[in-house]
PDB file of C-alpha atoms (C1' of nucleotides) in Angstrom:
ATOM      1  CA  UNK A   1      59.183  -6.684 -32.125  1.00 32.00           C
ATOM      2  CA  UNK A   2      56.650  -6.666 -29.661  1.00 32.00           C
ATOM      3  CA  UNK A   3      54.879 -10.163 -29.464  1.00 31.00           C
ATOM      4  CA  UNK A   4      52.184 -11.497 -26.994  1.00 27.00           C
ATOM      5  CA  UNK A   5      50.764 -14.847 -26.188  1.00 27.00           C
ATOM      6  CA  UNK A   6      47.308 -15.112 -26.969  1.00 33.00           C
ATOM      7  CA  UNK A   7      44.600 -17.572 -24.900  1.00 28.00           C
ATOM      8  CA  UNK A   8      43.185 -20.575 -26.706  1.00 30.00           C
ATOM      9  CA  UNK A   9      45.274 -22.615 -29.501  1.00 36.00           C
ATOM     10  CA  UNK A  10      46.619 -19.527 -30.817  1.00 36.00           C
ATOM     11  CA  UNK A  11      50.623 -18.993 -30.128  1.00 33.00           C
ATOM     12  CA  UNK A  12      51.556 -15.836 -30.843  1.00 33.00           C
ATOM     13  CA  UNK A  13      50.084 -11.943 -31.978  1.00 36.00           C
ATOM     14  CA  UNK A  14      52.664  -9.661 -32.750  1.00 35.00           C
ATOM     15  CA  UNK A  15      53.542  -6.229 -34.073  1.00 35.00           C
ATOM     16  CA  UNK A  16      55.221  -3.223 -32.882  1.00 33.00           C
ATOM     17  CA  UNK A  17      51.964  -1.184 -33.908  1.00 33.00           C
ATOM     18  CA  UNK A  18      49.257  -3.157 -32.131  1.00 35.00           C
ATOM     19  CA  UNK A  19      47.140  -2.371 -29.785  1.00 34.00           C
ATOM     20  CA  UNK A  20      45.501  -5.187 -27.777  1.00 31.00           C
ATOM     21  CA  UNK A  21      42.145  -4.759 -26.467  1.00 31.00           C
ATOM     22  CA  UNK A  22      41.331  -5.870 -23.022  1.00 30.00           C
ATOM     23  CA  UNK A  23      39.193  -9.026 -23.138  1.00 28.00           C
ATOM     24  CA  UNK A  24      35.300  -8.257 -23.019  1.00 30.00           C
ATOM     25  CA  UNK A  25      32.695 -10.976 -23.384  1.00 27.00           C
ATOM     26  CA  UNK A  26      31.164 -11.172 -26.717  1.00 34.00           C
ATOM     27  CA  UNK A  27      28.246  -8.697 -25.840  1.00 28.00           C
ATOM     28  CA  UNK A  28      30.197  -5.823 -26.874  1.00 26.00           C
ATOM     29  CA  UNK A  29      31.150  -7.107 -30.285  1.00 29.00           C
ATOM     30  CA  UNK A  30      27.874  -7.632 -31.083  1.00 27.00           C
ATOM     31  CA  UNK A  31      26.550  -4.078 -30.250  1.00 27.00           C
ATOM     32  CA  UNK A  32      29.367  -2.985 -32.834  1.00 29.00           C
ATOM     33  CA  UNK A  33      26.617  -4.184 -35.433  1.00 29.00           C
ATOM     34  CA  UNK A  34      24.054  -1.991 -35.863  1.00 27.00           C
ATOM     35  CA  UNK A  35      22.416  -4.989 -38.036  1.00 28.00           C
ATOM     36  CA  UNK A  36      21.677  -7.381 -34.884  1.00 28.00           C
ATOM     37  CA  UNK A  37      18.371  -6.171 -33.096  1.00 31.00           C
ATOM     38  CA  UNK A  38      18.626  -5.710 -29.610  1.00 30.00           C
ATOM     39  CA  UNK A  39      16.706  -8.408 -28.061  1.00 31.00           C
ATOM     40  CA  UNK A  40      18.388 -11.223 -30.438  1.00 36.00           C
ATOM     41  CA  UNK A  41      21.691 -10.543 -28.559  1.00 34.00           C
ATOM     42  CA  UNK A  42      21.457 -12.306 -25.669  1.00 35.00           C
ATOM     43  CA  UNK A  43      20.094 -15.425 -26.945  1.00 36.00           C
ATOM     44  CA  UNK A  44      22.926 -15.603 -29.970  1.00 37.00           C
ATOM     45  CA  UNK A  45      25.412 -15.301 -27.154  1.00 37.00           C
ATOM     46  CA  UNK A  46      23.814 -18.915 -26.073  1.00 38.00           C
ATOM     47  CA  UNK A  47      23.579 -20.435 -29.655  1.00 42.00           C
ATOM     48  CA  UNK A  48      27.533 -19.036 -29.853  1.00 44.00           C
ATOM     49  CA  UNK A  49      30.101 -18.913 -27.883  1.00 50.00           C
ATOM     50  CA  UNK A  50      33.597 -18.021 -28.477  1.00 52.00           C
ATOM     51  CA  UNK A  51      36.823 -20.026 -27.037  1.00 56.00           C
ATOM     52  CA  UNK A  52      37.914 -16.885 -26.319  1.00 61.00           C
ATOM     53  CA  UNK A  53      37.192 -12.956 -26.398  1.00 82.00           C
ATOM     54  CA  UNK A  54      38.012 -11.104 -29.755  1.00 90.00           C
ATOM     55  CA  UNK A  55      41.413  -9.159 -29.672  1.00 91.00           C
ATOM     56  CA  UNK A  56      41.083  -5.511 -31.517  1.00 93.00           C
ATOM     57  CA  UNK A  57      44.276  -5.322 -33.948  1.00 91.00           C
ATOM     58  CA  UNK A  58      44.918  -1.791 -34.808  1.00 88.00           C
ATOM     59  CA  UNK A  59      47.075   0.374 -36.714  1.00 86.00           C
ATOM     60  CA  UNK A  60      46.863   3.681 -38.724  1.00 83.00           C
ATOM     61  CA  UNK A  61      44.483   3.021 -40.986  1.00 84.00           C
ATOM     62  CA  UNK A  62      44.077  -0.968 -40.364  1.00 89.00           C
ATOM     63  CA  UNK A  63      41.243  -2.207 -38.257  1.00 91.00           C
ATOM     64  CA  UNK A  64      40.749  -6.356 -37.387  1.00 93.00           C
ATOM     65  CA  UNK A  65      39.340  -8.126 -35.058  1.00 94.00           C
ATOM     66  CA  UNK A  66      40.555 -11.487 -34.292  1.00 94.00           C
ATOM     67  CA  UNK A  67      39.136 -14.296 -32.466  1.00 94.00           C
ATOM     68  CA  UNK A  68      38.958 -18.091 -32.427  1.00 94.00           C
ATOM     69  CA  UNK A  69      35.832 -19.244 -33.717  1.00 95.00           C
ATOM     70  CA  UNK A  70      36.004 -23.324 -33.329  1.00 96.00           C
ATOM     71  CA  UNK A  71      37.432 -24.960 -30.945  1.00 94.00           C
ATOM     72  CA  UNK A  72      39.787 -27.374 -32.377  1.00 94.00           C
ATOM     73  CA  UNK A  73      37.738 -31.101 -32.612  1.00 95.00           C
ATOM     74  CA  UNK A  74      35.136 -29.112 -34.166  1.00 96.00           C
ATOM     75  CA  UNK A  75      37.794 -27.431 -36.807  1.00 97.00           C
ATOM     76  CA  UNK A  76      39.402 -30.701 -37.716  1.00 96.00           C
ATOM     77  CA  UNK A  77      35.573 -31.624 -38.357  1.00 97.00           C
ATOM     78  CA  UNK A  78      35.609 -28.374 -40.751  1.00 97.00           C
ATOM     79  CA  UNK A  79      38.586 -29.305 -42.412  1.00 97.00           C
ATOM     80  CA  UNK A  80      37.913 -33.252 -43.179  1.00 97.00           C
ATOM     81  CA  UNK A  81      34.454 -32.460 -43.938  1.00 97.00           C
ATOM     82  CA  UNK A  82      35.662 -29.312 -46.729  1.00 97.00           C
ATOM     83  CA  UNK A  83      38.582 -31.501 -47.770  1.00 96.00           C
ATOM     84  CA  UNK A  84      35.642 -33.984 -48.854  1.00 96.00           C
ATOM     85  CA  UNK A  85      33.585 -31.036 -50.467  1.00 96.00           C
ATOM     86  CA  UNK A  86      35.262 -28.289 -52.246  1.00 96.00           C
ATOM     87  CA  UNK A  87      36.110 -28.369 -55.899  1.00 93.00           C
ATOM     88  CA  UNK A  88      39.188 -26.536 -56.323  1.00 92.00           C
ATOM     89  CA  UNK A  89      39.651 -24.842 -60.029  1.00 85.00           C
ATOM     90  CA  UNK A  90      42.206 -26.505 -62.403  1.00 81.00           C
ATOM     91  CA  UNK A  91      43.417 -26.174 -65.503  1.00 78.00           C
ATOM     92  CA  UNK A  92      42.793 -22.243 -67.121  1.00 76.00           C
ATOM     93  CA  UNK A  93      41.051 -21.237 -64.139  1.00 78.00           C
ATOM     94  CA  UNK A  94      44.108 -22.431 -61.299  1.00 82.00           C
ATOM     95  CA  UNK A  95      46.695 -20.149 -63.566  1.00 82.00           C
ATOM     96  CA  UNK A  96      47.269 -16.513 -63.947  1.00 83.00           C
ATOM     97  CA  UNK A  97      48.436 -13.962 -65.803  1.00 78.00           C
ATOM     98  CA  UNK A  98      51.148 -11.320 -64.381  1.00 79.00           C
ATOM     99  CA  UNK A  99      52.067  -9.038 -66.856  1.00 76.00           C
ATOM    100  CA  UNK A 100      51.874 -10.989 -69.845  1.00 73.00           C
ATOM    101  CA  UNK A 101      53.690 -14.202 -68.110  1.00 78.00           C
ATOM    102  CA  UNK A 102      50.762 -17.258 -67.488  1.00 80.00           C
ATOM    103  CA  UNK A 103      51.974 -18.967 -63.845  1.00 83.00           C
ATOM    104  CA  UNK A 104      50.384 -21.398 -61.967  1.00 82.00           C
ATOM    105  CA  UNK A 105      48.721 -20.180 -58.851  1.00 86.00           C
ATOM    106  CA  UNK A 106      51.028 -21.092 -55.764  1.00 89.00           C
ATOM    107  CA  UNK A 107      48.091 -22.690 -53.997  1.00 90.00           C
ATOM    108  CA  UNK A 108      44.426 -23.758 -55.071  1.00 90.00           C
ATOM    109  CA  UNK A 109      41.380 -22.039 -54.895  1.00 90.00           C
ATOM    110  CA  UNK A 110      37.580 -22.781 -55.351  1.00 91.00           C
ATOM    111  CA  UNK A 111      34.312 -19.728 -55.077  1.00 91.00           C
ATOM    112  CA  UNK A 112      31.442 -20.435 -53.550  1.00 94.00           C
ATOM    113  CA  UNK A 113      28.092 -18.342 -52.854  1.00 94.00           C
ATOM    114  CA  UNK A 114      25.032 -16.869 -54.049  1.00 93.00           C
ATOM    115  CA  UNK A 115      23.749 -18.088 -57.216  1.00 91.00           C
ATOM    116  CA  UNK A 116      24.472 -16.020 -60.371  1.00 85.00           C
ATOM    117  CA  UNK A 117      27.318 -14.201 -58.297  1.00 87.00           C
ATOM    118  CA  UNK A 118      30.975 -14.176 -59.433  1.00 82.00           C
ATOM    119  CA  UNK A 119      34.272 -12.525 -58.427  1.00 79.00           C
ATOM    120  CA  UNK A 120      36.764 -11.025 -60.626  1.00 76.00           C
ATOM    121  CA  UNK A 121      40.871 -12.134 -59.748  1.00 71.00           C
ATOM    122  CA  UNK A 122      43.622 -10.809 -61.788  1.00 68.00           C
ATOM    123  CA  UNK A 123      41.313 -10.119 -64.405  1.00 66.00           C
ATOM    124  CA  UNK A 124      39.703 -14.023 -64.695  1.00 73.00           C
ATOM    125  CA  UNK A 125      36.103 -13.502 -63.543  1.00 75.00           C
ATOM    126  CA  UNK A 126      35.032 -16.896 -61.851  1.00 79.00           C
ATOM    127  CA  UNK A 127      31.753 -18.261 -61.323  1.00 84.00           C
ATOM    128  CA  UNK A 128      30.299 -18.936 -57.880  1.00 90.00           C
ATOM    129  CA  UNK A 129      29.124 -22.646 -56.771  1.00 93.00           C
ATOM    130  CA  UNK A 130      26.256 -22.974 -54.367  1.00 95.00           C
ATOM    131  CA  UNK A 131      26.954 -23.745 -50.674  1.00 97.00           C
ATOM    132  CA  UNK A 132      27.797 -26.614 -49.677  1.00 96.00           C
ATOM    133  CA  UNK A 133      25.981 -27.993 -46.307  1.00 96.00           C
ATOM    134  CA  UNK A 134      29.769 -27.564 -44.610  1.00 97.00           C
ATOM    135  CA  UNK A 135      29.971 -23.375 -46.038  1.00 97.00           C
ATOM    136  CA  UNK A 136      26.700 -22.525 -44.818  1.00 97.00           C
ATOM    137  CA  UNK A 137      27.772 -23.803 -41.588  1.00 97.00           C
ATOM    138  CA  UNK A 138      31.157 -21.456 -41.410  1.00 97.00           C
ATOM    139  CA  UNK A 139      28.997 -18.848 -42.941  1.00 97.00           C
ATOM    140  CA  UNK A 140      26.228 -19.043 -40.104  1.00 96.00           C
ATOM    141  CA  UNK A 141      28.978 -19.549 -37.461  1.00 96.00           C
ATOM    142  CA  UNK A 142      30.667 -16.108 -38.726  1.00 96.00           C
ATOM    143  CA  UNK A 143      27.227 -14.481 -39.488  1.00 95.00           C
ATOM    144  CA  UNK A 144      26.499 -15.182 -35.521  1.00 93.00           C
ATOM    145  CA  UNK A 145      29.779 -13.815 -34.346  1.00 93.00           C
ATOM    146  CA  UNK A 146      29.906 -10.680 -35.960  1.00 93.00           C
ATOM    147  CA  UNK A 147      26.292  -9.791 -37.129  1.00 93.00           C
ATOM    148  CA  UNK A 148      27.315  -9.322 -40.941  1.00 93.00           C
ATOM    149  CA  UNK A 149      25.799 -11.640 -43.507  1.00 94.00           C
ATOM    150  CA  UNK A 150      27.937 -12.829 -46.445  1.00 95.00           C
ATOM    151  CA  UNK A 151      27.076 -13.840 -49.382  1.00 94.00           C
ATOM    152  CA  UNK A 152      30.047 -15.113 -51.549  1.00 93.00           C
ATOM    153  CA  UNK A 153      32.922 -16.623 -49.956  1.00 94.00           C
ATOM    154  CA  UNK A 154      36.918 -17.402 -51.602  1.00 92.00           C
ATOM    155  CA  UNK A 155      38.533 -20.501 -50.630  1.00 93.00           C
ATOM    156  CA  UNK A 156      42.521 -20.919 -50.735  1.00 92.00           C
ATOM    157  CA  UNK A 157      44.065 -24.373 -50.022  1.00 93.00           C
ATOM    158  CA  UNK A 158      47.382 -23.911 -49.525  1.00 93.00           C
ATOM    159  CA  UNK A 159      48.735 -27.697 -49.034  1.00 91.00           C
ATOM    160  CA  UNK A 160      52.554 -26.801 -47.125  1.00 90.00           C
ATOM    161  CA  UNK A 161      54.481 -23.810 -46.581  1.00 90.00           C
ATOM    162  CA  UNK A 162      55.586 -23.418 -50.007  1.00 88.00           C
ATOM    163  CA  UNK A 163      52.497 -22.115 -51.475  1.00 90.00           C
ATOM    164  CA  UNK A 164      51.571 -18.821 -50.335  1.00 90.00           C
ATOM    165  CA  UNK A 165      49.806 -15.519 -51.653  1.00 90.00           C
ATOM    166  CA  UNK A 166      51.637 -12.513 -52.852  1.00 88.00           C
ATOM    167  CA  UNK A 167      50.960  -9.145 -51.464  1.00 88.00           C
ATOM    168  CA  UNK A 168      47.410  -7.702 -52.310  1.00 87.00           C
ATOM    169  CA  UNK A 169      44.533  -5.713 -51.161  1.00 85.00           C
ATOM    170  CA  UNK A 170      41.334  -6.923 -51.560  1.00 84.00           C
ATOM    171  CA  UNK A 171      39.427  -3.918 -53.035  1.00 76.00           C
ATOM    172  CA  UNK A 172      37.608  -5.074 -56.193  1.00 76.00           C
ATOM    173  CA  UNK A 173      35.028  -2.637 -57.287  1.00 76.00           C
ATOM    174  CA  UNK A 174      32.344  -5.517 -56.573  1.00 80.00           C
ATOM    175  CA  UNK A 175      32.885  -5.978 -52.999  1.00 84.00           C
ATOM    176  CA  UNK A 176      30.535  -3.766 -50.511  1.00 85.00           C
ATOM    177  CA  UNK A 177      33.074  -1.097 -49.033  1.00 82.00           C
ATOM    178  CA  UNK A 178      30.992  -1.307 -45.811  1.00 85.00           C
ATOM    179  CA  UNK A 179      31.137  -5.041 -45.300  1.00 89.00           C
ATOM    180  CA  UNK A 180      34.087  -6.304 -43.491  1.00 92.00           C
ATOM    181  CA  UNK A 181      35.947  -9.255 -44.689  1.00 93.00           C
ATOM    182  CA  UNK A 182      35.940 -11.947 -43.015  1.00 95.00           C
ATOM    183  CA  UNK A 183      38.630 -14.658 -42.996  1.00 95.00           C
ATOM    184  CA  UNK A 184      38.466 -18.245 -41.091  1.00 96.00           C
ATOM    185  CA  UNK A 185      41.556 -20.306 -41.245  1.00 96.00           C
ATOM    186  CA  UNK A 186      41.575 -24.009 -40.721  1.00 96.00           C
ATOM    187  CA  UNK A 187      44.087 -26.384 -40.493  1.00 95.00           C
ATOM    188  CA  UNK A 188      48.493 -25.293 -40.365  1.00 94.00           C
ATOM    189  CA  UNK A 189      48.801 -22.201 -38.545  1.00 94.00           C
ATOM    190  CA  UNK A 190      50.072 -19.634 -40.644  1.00 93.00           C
ATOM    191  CA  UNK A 191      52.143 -16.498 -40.227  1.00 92.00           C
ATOM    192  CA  UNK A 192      49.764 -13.399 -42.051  1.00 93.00           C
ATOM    193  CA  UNK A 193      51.417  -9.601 -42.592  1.00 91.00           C
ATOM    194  CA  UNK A 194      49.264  -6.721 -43.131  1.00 91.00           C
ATOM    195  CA  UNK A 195      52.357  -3.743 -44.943  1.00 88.00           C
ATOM    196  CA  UNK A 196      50.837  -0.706 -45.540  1.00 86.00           C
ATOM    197  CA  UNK A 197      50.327   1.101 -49.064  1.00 83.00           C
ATOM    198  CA  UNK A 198      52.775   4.372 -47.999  1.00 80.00           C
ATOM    199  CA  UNK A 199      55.688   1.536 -46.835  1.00 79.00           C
ATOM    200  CA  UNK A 200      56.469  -0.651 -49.842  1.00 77.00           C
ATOM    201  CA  UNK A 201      59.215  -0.721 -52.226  1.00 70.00           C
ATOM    202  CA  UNK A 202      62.590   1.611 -52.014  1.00 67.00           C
ATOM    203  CA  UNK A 203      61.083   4.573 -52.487  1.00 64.00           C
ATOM    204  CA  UNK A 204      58.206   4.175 -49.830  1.00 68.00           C
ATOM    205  CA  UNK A 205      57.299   7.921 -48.513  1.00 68.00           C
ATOM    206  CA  UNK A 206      56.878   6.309 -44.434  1.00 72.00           C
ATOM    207  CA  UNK A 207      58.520   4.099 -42.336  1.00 76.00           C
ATOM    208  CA  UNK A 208      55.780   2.142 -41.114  1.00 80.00           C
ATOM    209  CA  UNK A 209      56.266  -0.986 -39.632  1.00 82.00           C
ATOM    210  CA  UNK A 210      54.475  -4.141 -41.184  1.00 86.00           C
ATOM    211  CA  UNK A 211      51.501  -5.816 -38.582  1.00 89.00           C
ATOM    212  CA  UNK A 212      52.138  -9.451 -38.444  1.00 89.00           C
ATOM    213  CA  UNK A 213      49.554 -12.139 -37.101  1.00 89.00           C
ATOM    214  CA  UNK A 214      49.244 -16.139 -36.895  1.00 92.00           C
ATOM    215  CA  UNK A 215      45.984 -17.361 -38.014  1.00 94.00           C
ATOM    216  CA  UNK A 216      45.313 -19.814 -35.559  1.00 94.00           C
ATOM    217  CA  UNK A 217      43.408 -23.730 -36.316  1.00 95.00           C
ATOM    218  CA  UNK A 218      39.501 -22.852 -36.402  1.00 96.00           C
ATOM    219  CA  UNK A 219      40.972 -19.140 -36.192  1.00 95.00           C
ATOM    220  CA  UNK A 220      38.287 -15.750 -37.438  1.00 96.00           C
ATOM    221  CA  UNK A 221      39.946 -12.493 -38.979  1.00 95.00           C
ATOM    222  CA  UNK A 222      38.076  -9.770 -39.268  1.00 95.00           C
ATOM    223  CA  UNK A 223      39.170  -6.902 -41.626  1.00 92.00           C
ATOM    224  CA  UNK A 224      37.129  -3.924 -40.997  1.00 91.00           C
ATOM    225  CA  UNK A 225      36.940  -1.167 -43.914  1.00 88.00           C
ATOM    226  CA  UNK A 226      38.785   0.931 -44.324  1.00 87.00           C
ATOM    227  CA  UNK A 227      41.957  -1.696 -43.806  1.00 89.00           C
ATOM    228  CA  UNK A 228      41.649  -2.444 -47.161  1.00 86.00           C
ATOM    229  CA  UNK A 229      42.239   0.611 -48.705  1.00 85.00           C
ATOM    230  CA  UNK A 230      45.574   1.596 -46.642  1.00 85.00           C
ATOM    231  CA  UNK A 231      46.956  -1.938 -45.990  1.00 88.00           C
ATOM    232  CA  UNK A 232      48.268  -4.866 -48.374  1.00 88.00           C
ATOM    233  CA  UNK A 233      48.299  -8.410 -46.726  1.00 90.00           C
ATOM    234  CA  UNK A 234      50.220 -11.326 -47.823  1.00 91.00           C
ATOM    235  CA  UNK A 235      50.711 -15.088 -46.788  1.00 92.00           C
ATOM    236  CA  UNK A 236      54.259 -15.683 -46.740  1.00 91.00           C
ATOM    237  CA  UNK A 237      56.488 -18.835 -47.761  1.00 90.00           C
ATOM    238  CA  UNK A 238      57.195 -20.695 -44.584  1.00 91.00           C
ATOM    239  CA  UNK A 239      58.718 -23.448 -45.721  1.00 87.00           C
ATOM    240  CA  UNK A 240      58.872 -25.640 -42.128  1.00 88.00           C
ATOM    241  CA  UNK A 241      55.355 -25.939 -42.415  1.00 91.00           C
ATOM    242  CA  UNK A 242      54.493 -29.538 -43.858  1.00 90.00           C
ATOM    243  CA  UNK A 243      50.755 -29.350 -43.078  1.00 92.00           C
ATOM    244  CA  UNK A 244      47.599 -27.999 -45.488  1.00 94.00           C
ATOM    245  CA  UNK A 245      45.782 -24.888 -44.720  1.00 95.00           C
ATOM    246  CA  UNK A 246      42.284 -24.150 -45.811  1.00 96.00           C
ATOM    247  CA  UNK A 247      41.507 -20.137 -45.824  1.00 95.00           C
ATOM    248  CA  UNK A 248      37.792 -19.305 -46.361  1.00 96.00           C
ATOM    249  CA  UNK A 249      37.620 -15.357 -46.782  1.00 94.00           C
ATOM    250  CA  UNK A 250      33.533 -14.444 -46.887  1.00 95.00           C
ATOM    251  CA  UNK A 251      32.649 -11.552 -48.930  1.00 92.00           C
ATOM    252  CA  UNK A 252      29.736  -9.416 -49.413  1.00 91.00           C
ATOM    253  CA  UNK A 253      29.205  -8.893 -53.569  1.00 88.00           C
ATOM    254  CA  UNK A 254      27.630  -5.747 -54.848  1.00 83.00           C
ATOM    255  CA  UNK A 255      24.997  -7.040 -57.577  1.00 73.00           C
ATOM    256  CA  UNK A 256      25.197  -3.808 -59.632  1.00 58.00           C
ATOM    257  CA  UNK A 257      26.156  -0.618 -58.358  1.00 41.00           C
ATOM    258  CA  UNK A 258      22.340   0.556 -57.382  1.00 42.00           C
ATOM    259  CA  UNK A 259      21.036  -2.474 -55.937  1.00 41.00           C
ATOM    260  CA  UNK A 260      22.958  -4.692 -52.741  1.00 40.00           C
ATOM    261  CA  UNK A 261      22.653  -8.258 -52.080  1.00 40.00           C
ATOM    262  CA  UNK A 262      21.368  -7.314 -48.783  1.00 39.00           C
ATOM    263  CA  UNK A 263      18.225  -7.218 -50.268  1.00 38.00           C
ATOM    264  CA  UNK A 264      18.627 -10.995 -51.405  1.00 43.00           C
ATOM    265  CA  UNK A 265      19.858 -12.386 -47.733  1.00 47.00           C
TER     266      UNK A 265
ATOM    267  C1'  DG B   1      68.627 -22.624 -45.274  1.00 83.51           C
ATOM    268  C1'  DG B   2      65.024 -19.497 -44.101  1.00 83.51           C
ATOM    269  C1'  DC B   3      63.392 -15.121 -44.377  1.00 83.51           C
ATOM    270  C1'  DG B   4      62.509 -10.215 -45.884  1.00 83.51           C
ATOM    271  C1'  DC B   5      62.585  -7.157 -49.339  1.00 83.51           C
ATOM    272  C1'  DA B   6      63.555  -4.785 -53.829  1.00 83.51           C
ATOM    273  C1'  DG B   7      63.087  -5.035 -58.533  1.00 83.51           C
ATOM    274  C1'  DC B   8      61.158  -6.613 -62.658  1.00 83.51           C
ATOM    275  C1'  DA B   9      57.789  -7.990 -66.167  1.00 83.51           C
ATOM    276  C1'  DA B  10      53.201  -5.683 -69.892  1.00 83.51           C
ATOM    277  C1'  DA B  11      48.767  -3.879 -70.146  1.00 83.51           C
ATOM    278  C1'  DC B  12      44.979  -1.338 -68.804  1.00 83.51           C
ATOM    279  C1'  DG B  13      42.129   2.388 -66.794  1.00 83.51           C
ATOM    280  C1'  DA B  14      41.704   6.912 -64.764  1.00 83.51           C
TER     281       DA B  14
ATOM    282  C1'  DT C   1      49.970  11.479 -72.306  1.00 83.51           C
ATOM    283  C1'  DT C   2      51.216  10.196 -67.906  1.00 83.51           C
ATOM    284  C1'  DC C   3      50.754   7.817 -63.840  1.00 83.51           C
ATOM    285  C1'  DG C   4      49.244   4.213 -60.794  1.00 83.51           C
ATOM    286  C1'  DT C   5      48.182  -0.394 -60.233  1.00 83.51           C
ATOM    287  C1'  DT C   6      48.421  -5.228 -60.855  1.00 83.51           C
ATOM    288  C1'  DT C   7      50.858 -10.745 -58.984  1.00 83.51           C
ATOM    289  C1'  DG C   8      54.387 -13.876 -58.888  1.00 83.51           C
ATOM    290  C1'  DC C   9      59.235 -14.883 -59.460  1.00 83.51           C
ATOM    291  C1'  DT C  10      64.089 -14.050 -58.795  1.00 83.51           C
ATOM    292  C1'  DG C  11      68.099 -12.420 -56.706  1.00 83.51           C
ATOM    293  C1'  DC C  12      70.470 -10.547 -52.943  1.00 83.51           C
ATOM    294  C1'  DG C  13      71.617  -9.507 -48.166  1.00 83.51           C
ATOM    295  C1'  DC C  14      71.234 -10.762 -43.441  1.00 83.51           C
TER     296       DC C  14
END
DNA sequence: GGCGCAGCAAACGA
DNA sequence: TTCGTTTGCTGCGC
């Protein structure tokens, strides 16, 4: 498998179906969103500035962008500073329900955003807290690099390698299919694999390699429609890692099905 | 021992 | 009525 050293604090970026875009300064991610106004670019580039250029990841159907967003004092900052802030859910709301079976959820997780907004997981719909001073930083900080606003946002603590997320998509009817999601990691480095839809199980109809990543300390994934519809993405067990991970994946939440939260940001 | 992957579980909606 | 989808665990092979 193909695998190639990326700049910064990230190690490694590999998959036998990735492309790798040439570095380009931050300009030209910016003019990918219609939403920032022209003469706002140039003076976001000096309010932001990246550690280092985004890298395009791209396969048949899967579209990311990947960059680092903190540099690393200011992500252990993140971390100590959310470690002292989020509320994780426990009891009902940290298990779930598989097919009639009730497990605990191998990791924790806490939502945060909008008020009155809430997300639906495995069937448990769960209510959104308000920002906390440390969210709406990340959120800004991601809102400046990539010209989308958010306005919900999933956290997943994972505290070692054990705990880990199974394979899923991310395509629940409430999410705006226009809106990319986008995920900032924070703490252990963890290995991330995008399989697509047509290449699961025995009986899989193509041979299409899986795209694996590591998400990278103070780390931003972007997953551009339509990646969610073709490609499933999992955090694996790895269990030499001894260290927490904090996952923040921001989401923009479809109020009904005629009216957008855009019109509340 | 770590990792990747297939198979399995029950219920619901299209 | 049938089919697809769902998430986490377990077992097996490498």
């Amino acid at each position: 498998m193909d695998q190639f050293v990326l700049q910064g604090q990230n190690k490694r970026l590999c998959s036998d179906d990735v492309k790798r875009r040439s570095p380009r300064k931050k300009k030209v991610k910016v003019e990918k969103h219609e939403s920032v106004k022209e003469e706002d670019k140039e003076s976001s580039f000096e309010e932001f500035s990246h550690p280092i250029p985004w890298q395009k990841i791209e396969a048949g159907g899967l579209d990311c962008d990947y960059a680092l967003l903190f540099l690393k004092e200011e992500a252990d900052e993140l971390f100590r500073q959310l470690e002292e802030e989020v509320v994780y859910s426990t009891g009902e709301e940290a298990k779930v329900q598989v097919f009639g079976k009730v497990y605990n959820i191998p990791r924790k997780q806490a939502t945060y955003g909008n008020p009155g907004l809430t997300y639906t997981y495995s069937g448990v719909r769960r209510q959104a807290w308000p920002w906390t001073p440390t969210l709406e930083y990340i959120r800004n900080a991601v809102t400046d690099a990539t010209g989308q606003k958010f306005n919900f946002v999933l956290i997943n603590r994972y505290k070692d390698g054990q705990d880990h997320m199974g394979e899923h998509r991310d395509d629940e009817k409430e999410l705006d299919p226009s809106c990319p999601i986008a995920s900032v990691s924070l703490g252990a480095a963890r290995d991330f694999v995008f399989r697509h839809r047509d290449a699961r199980g025995k009986r899989s109809s193509r041979q299409i390699d899986p795209v694996k990543l590591e998400l990278a300390h103070g780390s931003l994934l972007l997953m551009n429609p339509p990646t969610n519809t073709f490609w499933y993405h999992s955090l694996p067990v790895r269990r030499k890692v001894l260290s927490p991970r904090i996952n923040l994946t921001f989401r923009r939440i479809l109020v009904d099905t005629r009216k957008t939260i855009k019109e509340e940001l």
